[in-house]
Coordinates of C-alpha atoms and ligand atoms in Angstrom, one line a residue:
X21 CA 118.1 124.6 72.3
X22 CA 116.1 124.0 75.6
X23 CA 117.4 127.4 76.9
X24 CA 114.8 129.1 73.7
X25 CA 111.5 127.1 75.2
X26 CA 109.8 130.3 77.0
X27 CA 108.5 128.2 80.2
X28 CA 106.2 129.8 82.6
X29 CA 108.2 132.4 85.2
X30 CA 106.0 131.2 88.0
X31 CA 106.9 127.6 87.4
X32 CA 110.5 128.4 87.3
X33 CA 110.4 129.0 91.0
X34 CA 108.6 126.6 92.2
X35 CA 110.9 123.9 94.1
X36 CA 110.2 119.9 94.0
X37 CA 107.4 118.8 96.7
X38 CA 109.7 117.6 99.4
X39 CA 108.5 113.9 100.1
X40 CA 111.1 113.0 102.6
X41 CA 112.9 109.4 102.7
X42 CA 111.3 106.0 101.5
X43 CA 112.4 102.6 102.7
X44 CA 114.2 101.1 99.8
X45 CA 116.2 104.0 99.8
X46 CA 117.1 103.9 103.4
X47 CA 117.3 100.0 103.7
X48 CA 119.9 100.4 100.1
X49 CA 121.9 103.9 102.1
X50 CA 121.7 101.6 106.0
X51 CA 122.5 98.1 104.4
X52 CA 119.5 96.8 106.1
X53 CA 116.6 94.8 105.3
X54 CA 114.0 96.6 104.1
X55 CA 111.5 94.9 106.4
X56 CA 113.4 96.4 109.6
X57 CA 113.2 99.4 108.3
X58 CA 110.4 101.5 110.8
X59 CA 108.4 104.0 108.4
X60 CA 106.7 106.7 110.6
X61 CA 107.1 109.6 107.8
X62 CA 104.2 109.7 105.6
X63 CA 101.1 109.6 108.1
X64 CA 99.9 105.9 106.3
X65 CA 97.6 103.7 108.4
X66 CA 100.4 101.3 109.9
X67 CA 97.9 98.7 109.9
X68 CA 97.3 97.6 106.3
X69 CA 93.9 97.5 104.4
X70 CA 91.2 95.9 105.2
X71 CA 91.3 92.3 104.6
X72 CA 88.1 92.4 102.1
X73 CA 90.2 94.9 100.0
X74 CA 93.7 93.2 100.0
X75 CA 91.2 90.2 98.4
X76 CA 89.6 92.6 95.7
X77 CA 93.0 93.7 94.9
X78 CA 94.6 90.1 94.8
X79 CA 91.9 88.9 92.7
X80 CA 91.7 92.2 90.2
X81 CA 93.1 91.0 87.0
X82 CA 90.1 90.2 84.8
X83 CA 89.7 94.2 83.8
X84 CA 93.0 95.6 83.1
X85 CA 93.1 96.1 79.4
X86 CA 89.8 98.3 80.1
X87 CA 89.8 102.1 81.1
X88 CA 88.3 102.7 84.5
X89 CA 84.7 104.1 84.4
X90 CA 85.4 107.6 84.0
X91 CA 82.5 108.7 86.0
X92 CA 83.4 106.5 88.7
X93 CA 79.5 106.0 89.1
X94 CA 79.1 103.4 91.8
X95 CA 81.9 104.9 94.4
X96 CA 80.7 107.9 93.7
X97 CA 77.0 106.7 94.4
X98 CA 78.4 105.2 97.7
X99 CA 80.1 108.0 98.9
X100 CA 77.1 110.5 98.2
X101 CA 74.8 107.6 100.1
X102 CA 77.3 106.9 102.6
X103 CA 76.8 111.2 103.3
X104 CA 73.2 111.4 102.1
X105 CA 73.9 113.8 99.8
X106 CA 73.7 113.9 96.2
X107 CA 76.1 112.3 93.8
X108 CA 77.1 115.3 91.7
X109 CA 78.3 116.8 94.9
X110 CA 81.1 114.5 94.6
X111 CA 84.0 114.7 92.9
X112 CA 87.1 112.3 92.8
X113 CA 91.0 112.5 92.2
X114 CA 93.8 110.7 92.3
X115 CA 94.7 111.1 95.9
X116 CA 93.2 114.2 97.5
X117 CA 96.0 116.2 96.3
X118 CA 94.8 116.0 93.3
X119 CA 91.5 117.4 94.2
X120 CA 93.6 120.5 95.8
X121 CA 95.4 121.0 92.7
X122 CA 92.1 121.1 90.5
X123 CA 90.8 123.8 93.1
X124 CA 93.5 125.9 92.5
X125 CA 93.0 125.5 88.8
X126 CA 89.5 126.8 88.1
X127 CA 89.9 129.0 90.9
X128 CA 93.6 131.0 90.5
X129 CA 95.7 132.9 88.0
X130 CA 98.0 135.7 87.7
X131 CA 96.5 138.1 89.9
X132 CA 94.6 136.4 92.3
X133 CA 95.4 135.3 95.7
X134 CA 95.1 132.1 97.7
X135 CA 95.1 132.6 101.9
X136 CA 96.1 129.9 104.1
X137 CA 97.6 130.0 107.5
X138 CA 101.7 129.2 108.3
X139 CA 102.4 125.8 108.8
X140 CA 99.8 124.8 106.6
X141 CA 100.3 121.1 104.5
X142 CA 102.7 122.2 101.6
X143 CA 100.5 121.5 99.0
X144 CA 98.3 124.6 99.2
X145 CA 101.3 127.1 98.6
X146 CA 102.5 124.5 95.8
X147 CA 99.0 124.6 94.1
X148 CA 98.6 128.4 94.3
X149 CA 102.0 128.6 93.1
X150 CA 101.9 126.4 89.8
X151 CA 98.9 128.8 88.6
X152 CA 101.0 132.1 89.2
X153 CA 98.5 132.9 91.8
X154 CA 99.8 135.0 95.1
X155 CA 100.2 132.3 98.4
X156 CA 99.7 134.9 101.3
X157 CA 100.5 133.1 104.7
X158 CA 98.9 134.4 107.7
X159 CA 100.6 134.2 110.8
X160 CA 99.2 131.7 113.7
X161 CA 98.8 132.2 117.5
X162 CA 101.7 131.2 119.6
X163 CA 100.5 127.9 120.4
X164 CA 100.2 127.0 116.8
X165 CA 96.5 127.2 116.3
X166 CA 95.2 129.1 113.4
X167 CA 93.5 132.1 114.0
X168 CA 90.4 132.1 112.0
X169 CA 90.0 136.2 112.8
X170 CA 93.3 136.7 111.0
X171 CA 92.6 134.6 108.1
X172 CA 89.2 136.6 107.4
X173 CA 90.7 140.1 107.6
X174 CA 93.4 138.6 105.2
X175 CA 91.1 137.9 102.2
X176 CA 91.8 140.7 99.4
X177 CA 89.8 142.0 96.8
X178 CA 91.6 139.2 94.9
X179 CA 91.2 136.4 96.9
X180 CA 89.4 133.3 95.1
X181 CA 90.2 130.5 98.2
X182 CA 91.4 130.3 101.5
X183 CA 92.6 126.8 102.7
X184 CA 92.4 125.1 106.3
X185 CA 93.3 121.8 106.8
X186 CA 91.1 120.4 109.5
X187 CA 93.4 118.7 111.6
X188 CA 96.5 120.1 109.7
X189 CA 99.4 118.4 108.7
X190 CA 102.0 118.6 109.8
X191 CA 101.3 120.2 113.7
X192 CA 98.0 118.3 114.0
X193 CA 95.6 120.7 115.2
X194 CA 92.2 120.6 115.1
X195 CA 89.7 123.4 115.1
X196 CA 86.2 122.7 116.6
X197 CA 83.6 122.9 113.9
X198 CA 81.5 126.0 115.7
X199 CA 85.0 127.9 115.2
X200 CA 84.7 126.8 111.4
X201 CA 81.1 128.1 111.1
X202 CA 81.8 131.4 113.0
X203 CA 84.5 132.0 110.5
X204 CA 82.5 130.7 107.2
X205 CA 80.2 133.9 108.6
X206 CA 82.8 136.3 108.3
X207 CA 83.6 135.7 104.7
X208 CA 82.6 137.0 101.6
X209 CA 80.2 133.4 99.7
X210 CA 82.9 135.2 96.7
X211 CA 85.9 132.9 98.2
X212 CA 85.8 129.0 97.9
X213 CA 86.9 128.1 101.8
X214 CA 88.3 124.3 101.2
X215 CA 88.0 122.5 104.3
X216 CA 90.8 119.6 103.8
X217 CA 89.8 117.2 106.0
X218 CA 92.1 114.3 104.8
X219 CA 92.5 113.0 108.7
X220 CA 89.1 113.6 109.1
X221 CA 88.0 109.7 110.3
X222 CA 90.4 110.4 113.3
X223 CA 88.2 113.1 114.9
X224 CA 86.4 112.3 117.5
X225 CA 83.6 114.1 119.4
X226 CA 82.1 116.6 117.1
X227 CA 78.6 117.7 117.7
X228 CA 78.3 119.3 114.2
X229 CA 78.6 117.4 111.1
X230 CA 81.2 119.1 108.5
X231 CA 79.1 117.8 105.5
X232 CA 75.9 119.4 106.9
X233 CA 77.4 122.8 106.8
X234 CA 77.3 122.6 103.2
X235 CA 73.7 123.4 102.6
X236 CA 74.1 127.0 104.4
X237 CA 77.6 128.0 102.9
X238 CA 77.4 127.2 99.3
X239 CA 81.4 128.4 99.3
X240 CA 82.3 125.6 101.1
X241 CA 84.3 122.6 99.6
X242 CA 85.4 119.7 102.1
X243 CA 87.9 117.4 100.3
X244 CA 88.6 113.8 102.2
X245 CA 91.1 111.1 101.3
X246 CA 91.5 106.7 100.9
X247 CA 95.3 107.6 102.1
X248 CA 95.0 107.7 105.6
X249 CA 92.4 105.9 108.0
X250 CA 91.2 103.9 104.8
X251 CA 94.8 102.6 104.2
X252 CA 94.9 103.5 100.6
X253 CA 97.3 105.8 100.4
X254 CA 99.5 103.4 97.4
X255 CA 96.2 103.5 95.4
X256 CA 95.5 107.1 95.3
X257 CA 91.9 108.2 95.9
X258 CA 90.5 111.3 97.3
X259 CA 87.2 112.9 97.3
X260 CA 86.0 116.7 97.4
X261 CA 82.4 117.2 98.5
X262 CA 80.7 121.0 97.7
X263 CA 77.7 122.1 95.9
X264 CA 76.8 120.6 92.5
X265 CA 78.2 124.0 90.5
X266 CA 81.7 123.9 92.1
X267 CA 82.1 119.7 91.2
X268 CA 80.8 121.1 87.4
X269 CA 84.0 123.3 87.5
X270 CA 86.1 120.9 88.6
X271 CA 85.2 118.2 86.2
X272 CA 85.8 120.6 83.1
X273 CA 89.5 120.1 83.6
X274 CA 89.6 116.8 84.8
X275 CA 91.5 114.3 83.4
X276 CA 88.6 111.6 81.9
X277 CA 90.2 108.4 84.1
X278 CA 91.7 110.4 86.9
X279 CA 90.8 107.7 89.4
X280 CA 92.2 103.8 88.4
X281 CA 89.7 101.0 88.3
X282 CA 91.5 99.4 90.9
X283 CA 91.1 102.2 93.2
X284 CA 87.4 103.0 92.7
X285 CA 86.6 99.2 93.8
X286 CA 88.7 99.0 96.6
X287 CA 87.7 102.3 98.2
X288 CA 84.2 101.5 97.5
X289 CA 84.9 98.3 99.5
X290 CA 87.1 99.9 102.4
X291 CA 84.2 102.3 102.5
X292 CA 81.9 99.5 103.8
X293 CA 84.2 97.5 106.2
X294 CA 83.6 99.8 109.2
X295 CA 85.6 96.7 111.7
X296 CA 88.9 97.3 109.8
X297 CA 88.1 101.1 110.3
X298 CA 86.8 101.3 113.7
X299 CA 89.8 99.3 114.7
X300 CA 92.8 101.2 113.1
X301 CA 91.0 105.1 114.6
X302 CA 91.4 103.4 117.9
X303 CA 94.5 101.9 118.1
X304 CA 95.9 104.8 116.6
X305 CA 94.5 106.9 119.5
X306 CA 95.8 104.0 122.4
X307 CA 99.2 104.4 120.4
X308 CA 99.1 108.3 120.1
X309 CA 97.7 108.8 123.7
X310 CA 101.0 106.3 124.7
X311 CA 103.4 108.5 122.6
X312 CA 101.9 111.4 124.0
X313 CA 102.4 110.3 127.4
X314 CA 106.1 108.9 127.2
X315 CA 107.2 112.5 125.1
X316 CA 106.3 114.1 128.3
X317 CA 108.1 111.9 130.5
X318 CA 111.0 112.4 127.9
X319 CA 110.3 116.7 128.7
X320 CA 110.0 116.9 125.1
X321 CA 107.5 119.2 123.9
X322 CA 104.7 118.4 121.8
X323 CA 101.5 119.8 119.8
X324 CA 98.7 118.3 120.8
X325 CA 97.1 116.5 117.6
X326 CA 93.7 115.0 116.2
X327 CA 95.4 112.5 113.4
X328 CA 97.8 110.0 113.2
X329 CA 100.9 111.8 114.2
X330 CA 102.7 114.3 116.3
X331 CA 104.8 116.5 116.1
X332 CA 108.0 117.1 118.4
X333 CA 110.2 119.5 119.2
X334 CA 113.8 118.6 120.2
X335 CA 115.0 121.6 120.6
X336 CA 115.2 122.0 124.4
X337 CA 116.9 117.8 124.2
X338 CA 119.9 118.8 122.0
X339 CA 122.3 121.3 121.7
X340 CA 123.5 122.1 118.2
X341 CA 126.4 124.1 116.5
X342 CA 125.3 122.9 113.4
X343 CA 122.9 125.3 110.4
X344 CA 121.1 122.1 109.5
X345 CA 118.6 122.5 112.4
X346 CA 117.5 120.3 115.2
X347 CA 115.5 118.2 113.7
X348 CA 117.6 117.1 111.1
X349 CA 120.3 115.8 113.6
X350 CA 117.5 113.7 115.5
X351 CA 115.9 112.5 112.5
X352 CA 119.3 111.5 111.1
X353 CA 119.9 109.7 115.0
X354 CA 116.9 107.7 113.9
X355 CA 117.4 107.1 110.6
X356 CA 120.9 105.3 111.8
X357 CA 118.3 103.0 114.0
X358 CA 116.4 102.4 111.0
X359 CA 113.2 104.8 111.9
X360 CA 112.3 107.0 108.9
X361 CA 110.4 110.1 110.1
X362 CA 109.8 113.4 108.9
X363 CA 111.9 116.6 108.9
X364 CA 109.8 119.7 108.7
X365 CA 112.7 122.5 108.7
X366 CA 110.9 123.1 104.7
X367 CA 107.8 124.4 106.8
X368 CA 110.2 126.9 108.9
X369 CA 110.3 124.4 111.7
X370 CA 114.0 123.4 112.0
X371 CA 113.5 122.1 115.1
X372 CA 110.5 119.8 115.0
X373 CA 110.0 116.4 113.9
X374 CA 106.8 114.9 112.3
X375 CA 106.6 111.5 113.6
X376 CA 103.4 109.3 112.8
X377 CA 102.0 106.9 114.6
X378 CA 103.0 103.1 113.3
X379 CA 102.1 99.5 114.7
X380 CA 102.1 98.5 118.2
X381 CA 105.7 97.1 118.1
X382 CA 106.7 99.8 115.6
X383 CA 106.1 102.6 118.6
X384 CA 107.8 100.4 121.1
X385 CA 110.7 100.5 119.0
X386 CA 110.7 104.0 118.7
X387 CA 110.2 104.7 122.2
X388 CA 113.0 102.2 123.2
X389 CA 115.1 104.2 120.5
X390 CA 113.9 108.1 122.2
X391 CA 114.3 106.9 125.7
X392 CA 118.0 105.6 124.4
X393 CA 118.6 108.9 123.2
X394 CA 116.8 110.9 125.4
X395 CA 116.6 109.6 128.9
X396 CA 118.2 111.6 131.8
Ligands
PLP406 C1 96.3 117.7 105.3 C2 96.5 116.8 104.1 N1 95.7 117.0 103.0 C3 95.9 116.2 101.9 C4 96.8 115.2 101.8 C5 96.9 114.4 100.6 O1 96.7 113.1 100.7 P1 96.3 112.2 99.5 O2 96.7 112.9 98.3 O3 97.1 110.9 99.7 O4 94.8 112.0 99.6 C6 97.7 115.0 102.9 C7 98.7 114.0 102.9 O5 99.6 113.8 103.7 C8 97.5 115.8 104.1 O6 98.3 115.7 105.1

């Protein structure tokens, strides 16, 4: 019977989002306790919540058998005062891949094309994808970075967004804001550039402010996440900020109670404890800078990243007469320590790994673990 539902061709070939291992799984496969299990595969803040959060959330029972406010007035309201903007800027999701994926519904069909650079985060060929809507890579400079130039002469008459992740996941780099205005210049105010800027409280040093862009380029649309600096990522919330007309879009085909009650209060209150967040952006960069400097010791080539993360390339460490790639023999070397981390061969990166950053004794053990395996 199922074989006489006519499903949509474009859906057909779409493959499963690739979310690599968890730790039950691993701890079940490894016979070990889950809580030696070492998680560096999902880019979460290794750290926890803040502590006025995990007290919110322990104490949130009185409110369950009610539907979330579907507005989600008073995040909203703290987010647009947080950014002095307005709050029908604002629009919220359940996790910022949820945002993404309403982009690429007002915006693509049949017929349309969405631009993004190779080696982009997986979602934006996924959301172009599901709406039957052409994914047209571009091809990046040899050392990785995007080339803005390339993605402009790209757009087609049927172009309706481009997408740049700012840093991008998974190689990590980030493009300096004057680069992002240069290129916002250069395109047609016809295509909706989405600035994903879910790493974005890990930047450091920036003159310009993304958010202020927005008044000149009314074709902009930043989208920002609870998942990563925030240490949400289990409660799903993510933002997009952009001019009032694009949030109207978006909130045509939203779901009414997209964002859980539980989330809107806690993000509201991670929003305000700045100690818990000041604290995890730098020990992620002591930890990083560490990692950083022990890869290199190791010889093992790395990109040079701006979030919680980095990714490595093994392939000049280990010789291989295997298909599976590089990076699937390390990461499975790991995994049989107990470290989870991320393959990215599904990104045409066989082999790299994506390893993020975890707790102080979490990178020891990793480094102790690399240094076991790699030393010379
Ligand atoms: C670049 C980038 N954008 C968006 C997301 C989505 O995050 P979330 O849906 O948890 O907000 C991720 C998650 O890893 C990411 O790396």
């Amino acid at each position: 019977m199922i074989n006489k539902i006519s499903f949509l061709p474009w859906v057909k070939s779409l493959a499963k989002y690739d979310l690599g291992k968890g730790v039950r799984s691993v701890a079940e496969l490894s016979n070990t306790n889950e809580k030696n299990i070492i998680k560096l595969a999902s880019n979460e803040n290794p750290f926890g919540v803040s502590p006025k959060v995990k007290a919110f959330v322990e104490d949130f029972t009185h409110e369950l058998n009610r539907y979330p406010d579907a507005d989600s007035y008073l995040l909203r309201s703290g987010i647009a005062k947080n950014l002095n903007i307005s709050s029908d800027q604002i629009f919220l999701g359940n996790g910022s891949n949820d945002v993404l994926d309403y982009i690429a519904r007002i915006c693509l069909s049949p017929g349309s094309s969405a631009i993004f650079s190779k080696y982009s985060f997986a979602v934006y060929s996924l959301a172009t994808n599901a709406c039957g809507a052409e994914a047209i890579e571009v091809p990046v400079d040899t050392d990785f970075r995007p080339n803005l130039e390339r993605l402009a002469d790209s757009v087609k008459a049927n172009t309706r967004v481009i997408f740049i992740a700012n840093p991008n996941n998974p190689t990590g780099i980030y493009v300096p804001l004057k680069e992002i205005v240069a290129f916002l210049d250069n395109v047609s105010e016809s295509v909706l550039v989405v600035l994903d800027e879910a790493y974005f409280e890990y930047i450091e040093d920036e003159q310009i402010k993304s958010i202020n862009l927005l008044s000149s380029y009314p074709n902009l649309f930043i989208t920002r996440s609870f998942s990563k600096a925030y240490g949400l990522a289990g409660l799903r919330l993510g933002y997009g900020i952009g001019s009032a007309e694009v949030v109207s879009f978006l909130n045509r085909l939203r779901q009414p109670f997209n964002a859980n009650s539980i989330a809107q209060g806690a993000a509201l209150i991670a929003l305000k404890d700045k100690n818990f967040l000041q604290d995890s952006i730098a020990r992620n960069k002591l930890l990083r800078e560490n990692l950083e400097k022990e890869l290199s010791v190791l010889a093992l080539e790395f990109l040079p990243s701006k979030g919680n993360f980095i990714l490595v390339n093994f392939s000049n460490r280990v010789d291989s007469d295997s298909n599976s790639g590089i990076g699937q023999i390390v990461f499975e070397r790991l995994l049989r320590k107990g470290i989870i981390t991320r393959p990215v061969s599904n990104y045409g990166l066989p082999d790299w790994l994506r390893i993020s950053i975890g707790t102080e004794t979490e990178m020891s053990s990793l480094l102790k673990t690399l240094k076991s395996l790699f030393a010379s």
